[in-house]
Coordinates of C-alpha atoms in Angstrom, one line a residue:
X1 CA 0.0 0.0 0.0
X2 CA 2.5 2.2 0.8
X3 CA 4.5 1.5 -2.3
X4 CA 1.6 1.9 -4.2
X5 CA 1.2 5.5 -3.1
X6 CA 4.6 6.1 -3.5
X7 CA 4.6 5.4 -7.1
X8 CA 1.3 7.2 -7.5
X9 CA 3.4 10.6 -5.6
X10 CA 5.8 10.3 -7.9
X11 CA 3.5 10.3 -10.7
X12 CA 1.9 13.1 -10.1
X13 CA 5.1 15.3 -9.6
X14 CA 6.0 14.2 -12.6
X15 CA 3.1 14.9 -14.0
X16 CA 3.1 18.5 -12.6
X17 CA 7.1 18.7 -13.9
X18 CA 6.0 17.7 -17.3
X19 CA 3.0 20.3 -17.2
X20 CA 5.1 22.7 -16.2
X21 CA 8.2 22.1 -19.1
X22 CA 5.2 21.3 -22.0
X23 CA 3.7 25.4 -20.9
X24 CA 7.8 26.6 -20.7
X25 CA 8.0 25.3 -24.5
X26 CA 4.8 25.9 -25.9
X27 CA 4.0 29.3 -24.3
X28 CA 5.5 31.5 -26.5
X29 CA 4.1 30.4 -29.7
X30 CA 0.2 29.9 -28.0
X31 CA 1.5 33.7 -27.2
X32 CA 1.8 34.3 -30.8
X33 CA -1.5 32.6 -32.0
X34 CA -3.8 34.2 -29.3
X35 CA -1.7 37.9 -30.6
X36 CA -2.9 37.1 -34.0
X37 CA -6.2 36.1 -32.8
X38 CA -6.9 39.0 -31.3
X39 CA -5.8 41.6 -33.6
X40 CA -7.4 40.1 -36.2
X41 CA -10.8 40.3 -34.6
X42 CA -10.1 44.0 -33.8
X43 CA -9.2 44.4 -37.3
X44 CA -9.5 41.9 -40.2
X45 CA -7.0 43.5 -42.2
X46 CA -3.7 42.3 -40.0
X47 CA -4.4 39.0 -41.7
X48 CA -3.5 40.5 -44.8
X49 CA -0.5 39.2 -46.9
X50 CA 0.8 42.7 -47.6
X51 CA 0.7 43.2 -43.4
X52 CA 2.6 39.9 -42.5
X53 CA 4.9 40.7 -45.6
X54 CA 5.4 44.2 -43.7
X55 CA 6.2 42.1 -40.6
X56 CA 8.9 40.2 -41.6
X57 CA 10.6 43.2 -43.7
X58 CA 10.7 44.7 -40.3
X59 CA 11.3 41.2 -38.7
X60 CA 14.6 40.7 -40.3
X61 CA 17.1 42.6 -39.5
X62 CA 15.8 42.1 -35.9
X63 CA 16.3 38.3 -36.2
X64 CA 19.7 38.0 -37.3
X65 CA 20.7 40.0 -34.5
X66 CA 18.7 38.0 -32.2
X67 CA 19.9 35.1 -33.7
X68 CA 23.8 36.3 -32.4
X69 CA 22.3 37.5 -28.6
X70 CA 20.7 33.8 -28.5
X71 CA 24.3 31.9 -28.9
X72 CA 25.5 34.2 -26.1
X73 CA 22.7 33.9 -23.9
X74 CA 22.6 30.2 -23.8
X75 CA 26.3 30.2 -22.6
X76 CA 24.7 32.3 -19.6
X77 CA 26.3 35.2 -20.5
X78 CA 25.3 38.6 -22.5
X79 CA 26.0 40.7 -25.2
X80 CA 25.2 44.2 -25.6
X81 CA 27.7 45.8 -28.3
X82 CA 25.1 44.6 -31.0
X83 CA 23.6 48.6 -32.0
X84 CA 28.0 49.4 -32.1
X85 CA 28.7 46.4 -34.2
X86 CA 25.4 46.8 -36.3
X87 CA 26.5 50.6 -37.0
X88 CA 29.9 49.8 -37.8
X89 CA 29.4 46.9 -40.0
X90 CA 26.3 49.1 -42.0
X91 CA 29.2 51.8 -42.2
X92 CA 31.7 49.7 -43.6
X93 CA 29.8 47.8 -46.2
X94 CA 28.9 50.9 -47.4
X95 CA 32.0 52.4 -47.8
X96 CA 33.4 49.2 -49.4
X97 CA 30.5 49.1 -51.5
X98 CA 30.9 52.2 -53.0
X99 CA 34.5 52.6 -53.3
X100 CA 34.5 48.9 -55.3
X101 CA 31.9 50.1 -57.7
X102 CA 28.8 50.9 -56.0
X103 CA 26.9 48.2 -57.6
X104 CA 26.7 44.3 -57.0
X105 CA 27.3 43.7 -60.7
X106 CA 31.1 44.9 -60.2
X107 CA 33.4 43.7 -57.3
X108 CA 31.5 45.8 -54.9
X109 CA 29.9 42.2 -54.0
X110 CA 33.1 42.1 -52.0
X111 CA 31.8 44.3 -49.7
X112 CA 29.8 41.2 -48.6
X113 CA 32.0 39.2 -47.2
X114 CA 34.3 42.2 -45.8
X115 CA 31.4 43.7 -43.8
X116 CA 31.2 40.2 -42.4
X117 CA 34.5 39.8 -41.3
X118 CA 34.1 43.1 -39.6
X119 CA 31.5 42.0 -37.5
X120 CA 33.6 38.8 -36.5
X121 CA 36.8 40.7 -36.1
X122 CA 34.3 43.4 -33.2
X123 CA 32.9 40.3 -31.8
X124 CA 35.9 38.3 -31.2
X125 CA 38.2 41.4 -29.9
X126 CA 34.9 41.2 -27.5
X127 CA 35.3 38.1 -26.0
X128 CA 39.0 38.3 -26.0
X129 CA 38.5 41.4 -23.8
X130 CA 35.9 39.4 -21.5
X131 CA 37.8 36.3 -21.4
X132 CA 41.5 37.3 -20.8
X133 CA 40.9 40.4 -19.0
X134 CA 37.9 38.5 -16.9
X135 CA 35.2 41.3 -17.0
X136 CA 31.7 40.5 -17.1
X137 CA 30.3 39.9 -20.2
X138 CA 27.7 42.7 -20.3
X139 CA 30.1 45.2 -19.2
X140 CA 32.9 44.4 -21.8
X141 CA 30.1 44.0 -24.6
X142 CA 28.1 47.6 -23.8
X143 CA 31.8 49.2 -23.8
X144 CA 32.6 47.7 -26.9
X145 CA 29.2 49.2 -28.5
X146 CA 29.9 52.2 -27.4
X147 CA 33.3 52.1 -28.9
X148 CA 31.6 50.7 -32.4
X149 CA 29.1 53.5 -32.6
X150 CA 31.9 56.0 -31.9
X151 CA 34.3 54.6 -34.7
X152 CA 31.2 54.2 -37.1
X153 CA 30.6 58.5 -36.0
X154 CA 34.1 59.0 -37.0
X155 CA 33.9 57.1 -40.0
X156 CA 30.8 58.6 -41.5
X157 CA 31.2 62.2 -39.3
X158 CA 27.9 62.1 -39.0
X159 CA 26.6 61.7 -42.6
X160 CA 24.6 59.3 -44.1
X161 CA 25.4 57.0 -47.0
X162 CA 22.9 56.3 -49.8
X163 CA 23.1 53.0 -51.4
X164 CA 21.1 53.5 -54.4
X165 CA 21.6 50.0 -56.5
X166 CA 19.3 48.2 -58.0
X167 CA 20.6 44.6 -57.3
X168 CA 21.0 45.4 -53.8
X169 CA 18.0 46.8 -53.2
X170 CA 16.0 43.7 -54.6
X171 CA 16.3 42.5 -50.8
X172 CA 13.5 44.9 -50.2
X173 CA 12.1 45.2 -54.2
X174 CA 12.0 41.6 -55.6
X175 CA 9.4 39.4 -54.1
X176 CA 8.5 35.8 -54.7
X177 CA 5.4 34.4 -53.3
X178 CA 4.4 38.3 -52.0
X179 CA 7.2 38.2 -49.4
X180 CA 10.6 40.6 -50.6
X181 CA 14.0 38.8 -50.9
X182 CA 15.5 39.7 -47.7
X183 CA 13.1 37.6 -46.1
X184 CA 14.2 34.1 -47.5
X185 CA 17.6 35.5 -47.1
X186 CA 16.8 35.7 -43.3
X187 CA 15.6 32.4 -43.4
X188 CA 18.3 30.5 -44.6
X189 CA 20.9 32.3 -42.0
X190 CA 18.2 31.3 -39.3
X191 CA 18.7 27.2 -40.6
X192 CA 22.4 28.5 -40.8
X193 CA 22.1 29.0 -37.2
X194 CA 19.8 26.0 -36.6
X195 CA 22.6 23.7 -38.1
X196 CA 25.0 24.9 -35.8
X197 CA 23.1 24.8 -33.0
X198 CA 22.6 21.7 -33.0
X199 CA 24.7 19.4 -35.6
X200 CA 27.9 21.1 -34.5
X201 CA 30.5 20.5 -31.6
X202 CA 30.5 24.0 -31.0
X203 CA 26.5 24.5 -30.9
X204 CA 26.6 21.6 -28.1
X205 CA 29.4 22.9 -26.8
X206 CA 27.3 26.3 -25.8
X207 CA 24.7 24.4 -24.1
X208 CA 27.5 22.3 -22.1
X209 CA 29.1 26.3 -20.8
X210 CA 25.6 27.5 -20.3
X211 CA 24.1 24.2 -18.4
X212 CA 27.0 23.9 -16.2
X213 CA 30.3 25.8 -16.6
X214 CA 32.6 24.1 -13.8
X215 CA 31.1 20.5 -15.0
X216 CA 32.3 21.7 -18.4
X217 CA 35.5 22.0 -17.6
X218 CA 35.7 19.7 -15.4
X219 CA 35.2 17.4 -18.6
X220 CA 38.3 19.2 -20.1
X221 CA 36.3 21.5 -22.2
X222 CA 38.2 25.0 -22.7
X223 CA 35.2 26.8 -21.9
X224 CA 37.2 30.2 -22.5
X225 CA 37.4 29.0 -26.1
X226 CA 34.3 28.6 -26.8
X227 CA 33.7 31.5 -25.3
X228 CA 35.6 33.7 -27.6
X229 CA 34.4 31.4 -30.4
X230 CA 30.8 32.7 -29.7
X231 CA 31.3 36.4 -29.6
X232 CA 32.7 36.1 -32.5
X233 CA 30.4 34.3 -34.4
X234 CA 27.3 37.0 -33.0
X235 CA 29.2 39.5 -34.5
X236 CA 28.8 37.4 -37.8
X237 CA 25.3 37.4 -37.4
X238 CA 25.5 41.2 -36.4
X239 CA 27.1 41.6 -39.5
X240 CA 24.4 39.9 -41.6
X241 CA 21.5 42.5 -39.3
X242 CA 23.2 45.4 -40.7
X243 CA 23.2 44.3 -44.2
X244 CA 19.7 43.4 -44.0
X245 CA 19.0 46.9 -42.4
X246 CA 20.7 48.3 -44.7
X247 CA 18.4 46.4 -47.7
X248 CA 15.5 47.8 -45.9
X249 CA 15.8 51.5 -46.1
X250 CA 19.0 51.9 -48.6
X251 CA 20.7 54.1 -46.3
X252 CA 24.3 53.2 -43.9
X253 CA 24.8 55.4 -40.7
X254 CA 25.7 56.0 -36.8
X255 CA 21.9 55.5 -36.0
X256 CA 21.3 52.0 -37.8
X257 CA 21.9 50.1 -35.0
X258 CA 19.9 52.0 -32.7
X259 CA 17.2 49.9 -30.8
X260 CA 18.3 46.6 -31.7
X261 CA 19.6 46.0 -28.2
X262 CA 15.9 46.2 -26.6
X263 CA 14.2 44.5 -29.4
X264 CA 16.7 41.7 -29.6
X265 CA 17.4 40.8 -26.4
X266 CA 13.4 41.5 -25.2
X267 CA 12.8 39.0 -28.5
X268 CA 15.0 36.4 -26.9
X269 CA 13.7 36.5 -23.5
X270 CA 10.3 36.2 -24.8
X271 CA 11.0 33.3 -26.9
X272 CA 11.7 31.1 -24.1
X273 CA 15.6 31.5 -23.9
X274 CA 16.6 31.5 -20.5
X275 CA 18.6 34.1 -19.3
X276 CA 20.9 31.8 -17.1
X277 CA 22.0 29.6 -20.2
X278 CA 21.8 26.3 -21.4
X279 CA 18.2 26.5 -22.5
X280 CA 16.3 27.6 -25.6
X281 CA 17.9 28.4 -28.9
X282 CA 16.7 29.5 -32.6
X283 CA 13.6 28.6 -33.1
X284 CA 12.7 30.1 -29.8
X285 CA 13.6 33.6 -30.5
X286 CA 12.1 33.0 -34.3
X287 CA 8.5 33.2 -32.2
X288 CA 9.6 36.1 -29.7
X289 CA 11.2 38.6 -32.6
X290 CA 7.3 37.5 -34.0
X291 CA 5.5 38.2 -30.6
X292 CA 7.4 41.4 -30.8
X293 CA 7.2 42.9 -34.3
X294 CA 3.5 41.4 -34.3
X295 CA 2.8 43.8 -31.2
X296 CA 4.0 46.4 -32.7
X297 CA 2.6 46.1 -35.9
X298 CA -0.6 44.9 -34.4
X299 CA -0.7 48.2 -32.0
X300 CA -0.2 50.5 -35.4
X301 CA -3.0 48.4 -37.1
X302 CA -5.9 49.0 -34.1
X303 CA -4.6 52.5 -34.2
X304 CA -2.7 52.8 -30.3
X305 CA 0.0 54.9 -30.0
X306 CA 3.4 54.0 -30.3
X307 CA 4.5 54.6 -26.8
X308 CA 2.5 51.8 -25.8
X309 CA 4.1 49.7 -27.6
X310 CA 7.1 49.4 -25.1
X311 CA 5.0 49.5 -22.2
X312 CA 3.8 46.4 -23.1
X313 CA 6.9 44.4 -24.2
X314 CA 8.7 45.4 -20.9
X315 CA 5.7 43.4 -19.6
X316 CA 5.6 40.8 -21.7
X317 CA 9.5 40.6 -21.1
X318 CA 8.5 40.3 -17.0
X319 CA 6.0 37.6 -17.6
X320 CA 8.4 35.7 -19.9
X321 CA 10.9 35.5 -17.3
X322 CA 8.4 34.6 -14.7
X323 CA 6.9 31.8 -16.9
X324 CA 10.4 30.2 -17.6
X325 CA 11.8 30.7 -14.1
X326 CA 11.8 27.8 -11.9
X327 CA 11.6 29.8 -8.5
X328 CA 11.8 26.8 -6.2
X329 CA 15.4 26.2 -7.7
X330 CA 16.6 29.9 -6.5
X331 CA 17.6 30.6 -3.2
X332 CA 18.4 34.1 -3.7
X333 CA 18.5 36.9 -6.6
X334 CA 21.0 39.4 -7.1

């Protein structure tokens, strides 16, 4: 009898911890449906092609830098150079773009791959400064955004910079299927990111840092490696945000990275990432960057005004964190 209610205790707790991970995982994207849902009984037009197609134009650029936060995020730690790194990579391409051409039919293509490596070469000198000089992440990577949105003023002294070709600004002009270029090209960085996430040592690797870091290197893993490894590649992904930005509106400057520190790391949150590593990943900040731009666009379609807007995704961000936070687990918060 008394095994008997034993097992049928330790059902039910499992029962609740199963209740309680199913919720953690599926939350954000019930989030998403009951958004739609409800904007588009408040007004039928959200449902619209041309209105999700506005979504994801503004979705991109968001995602890819998202996409970077999430790698550093689930190694527990946090990256805020992102608006520096976005600025200076926008700046640079630009530059390189025009000075090799000005037009993707000539070698100013190179300008591809170089505002790329500029992004890895900001991320890595980031966590190279966290790692060997041992300060915490968030205060090496908001230094290092202020420094890249200082070099990207004294690059451009204030100006913008018109990109005004026609092959590169199909991103935003060229559509298949009603939904503009840059879209699928966000899409194929995000199964980019999915691939390395999870078919690669160094995806798995982030997990092992973020679930556990003195188990990691316990197991002989050289955590500060990996560390450095995935600064560098968000700053790759970074890279591929300012290009997309740039795609969008055809213009390079100190401001395009502005925001992107709120949006992408409220999108991650909100996606289900934890904040403490080791869980989450891609697919999870796909649905938040959604929730996000969604309530945003949603909030223009019903006619609120736009200050709202970030009233309500600093709540949504509070609720995420309660919804994914184990409290029992936490003796104390810092």
């Amino acid at each position: 009898m008394t095994e008997t209610t034993g097992r049928t205790e330790g059902a039910r707790r499992a029962g609740a911890g199963i209740g309680r991970e199913t919720l953690a995982k599926w939350a954000p994207l019930l989030v998403l449906l009951v958004l739609c849902a409800v904007f588009a009984v408040m007004e039928p037009r959200f449902l619209s092609t041309r209105n999700f197609a506005r979504i994801l134009i503004a979705a991109s650029p968001a995602l890819m830098v998202a996409i970077g936060v999430t790698f550093i995020i689930i190694m527990g730690s946090i990256d805020l150079s992102m608006e520096g790194t976005v600025s200076v990579c926008a700046v640079s391409f630009a530059f390189c773009f025009l000075w090799l051409g000005g037009t993707l039919a000539s070698w100013a293509w190179l300008a591809i791959p170089i505002a790329m490596l500029v992004g890895a070469a900001l991320g890595f000198v980031n966590g190279l400064i966290h790692v060997k000089l041992k300060i915490p992440s968030f205060m090496a990577s908001l230094a290092m955004g202020f420094v890249g949105t200082g070099l990207a003023m004294v690059m451009t002294g204030g100006d913008r910079i018109r990109i005004e070709d026609e092959l590169f600004r199909a991103l935003l002009t060229q559509r298949i299927l009603n939904f503009p270029l840059m879209v699928y090209v966000a899409a194929v960085f995000l199964l980019i990111a999915w691939f390395i996430q999870t078919r690669t040592t160094l995806g798995r690797n982030f997990y092992a840092v973020g679930g556990g870091e003195d188990l990691a290197i316990a197991s002989g893993l050289n955590v500060n490696r990996v560390r450095i490894m995935g600064f560098t590649l968000a700053g790759v992904f970074f890279s591929v945000g300012a290009l997309l930005a740039v795609g969008r509106i055809g213009i390079a400057e100190t401001a395009t990275g502005n925001n992107f520190m709120f949006l992408s790391i409220t999108a991650v949150v909100v996606g289900g990432t934890a904040l403490w590593g080791g869980i989450g990943g891609v697919w999870n900040t796909l649905v938040g960057v959604l929730i996000v731009f969604v309530i945003g666009n949603g909030m223009v379609v019903i006619g609120l005004p736009g200050y709202v807007q970030d009233g309500v995704l600093g709540i949504l961000v509070i609720l995420a964190v309660i919804l994914s936070t184990n409290r029992k687990t936490i003796s104390f918060v810092k």
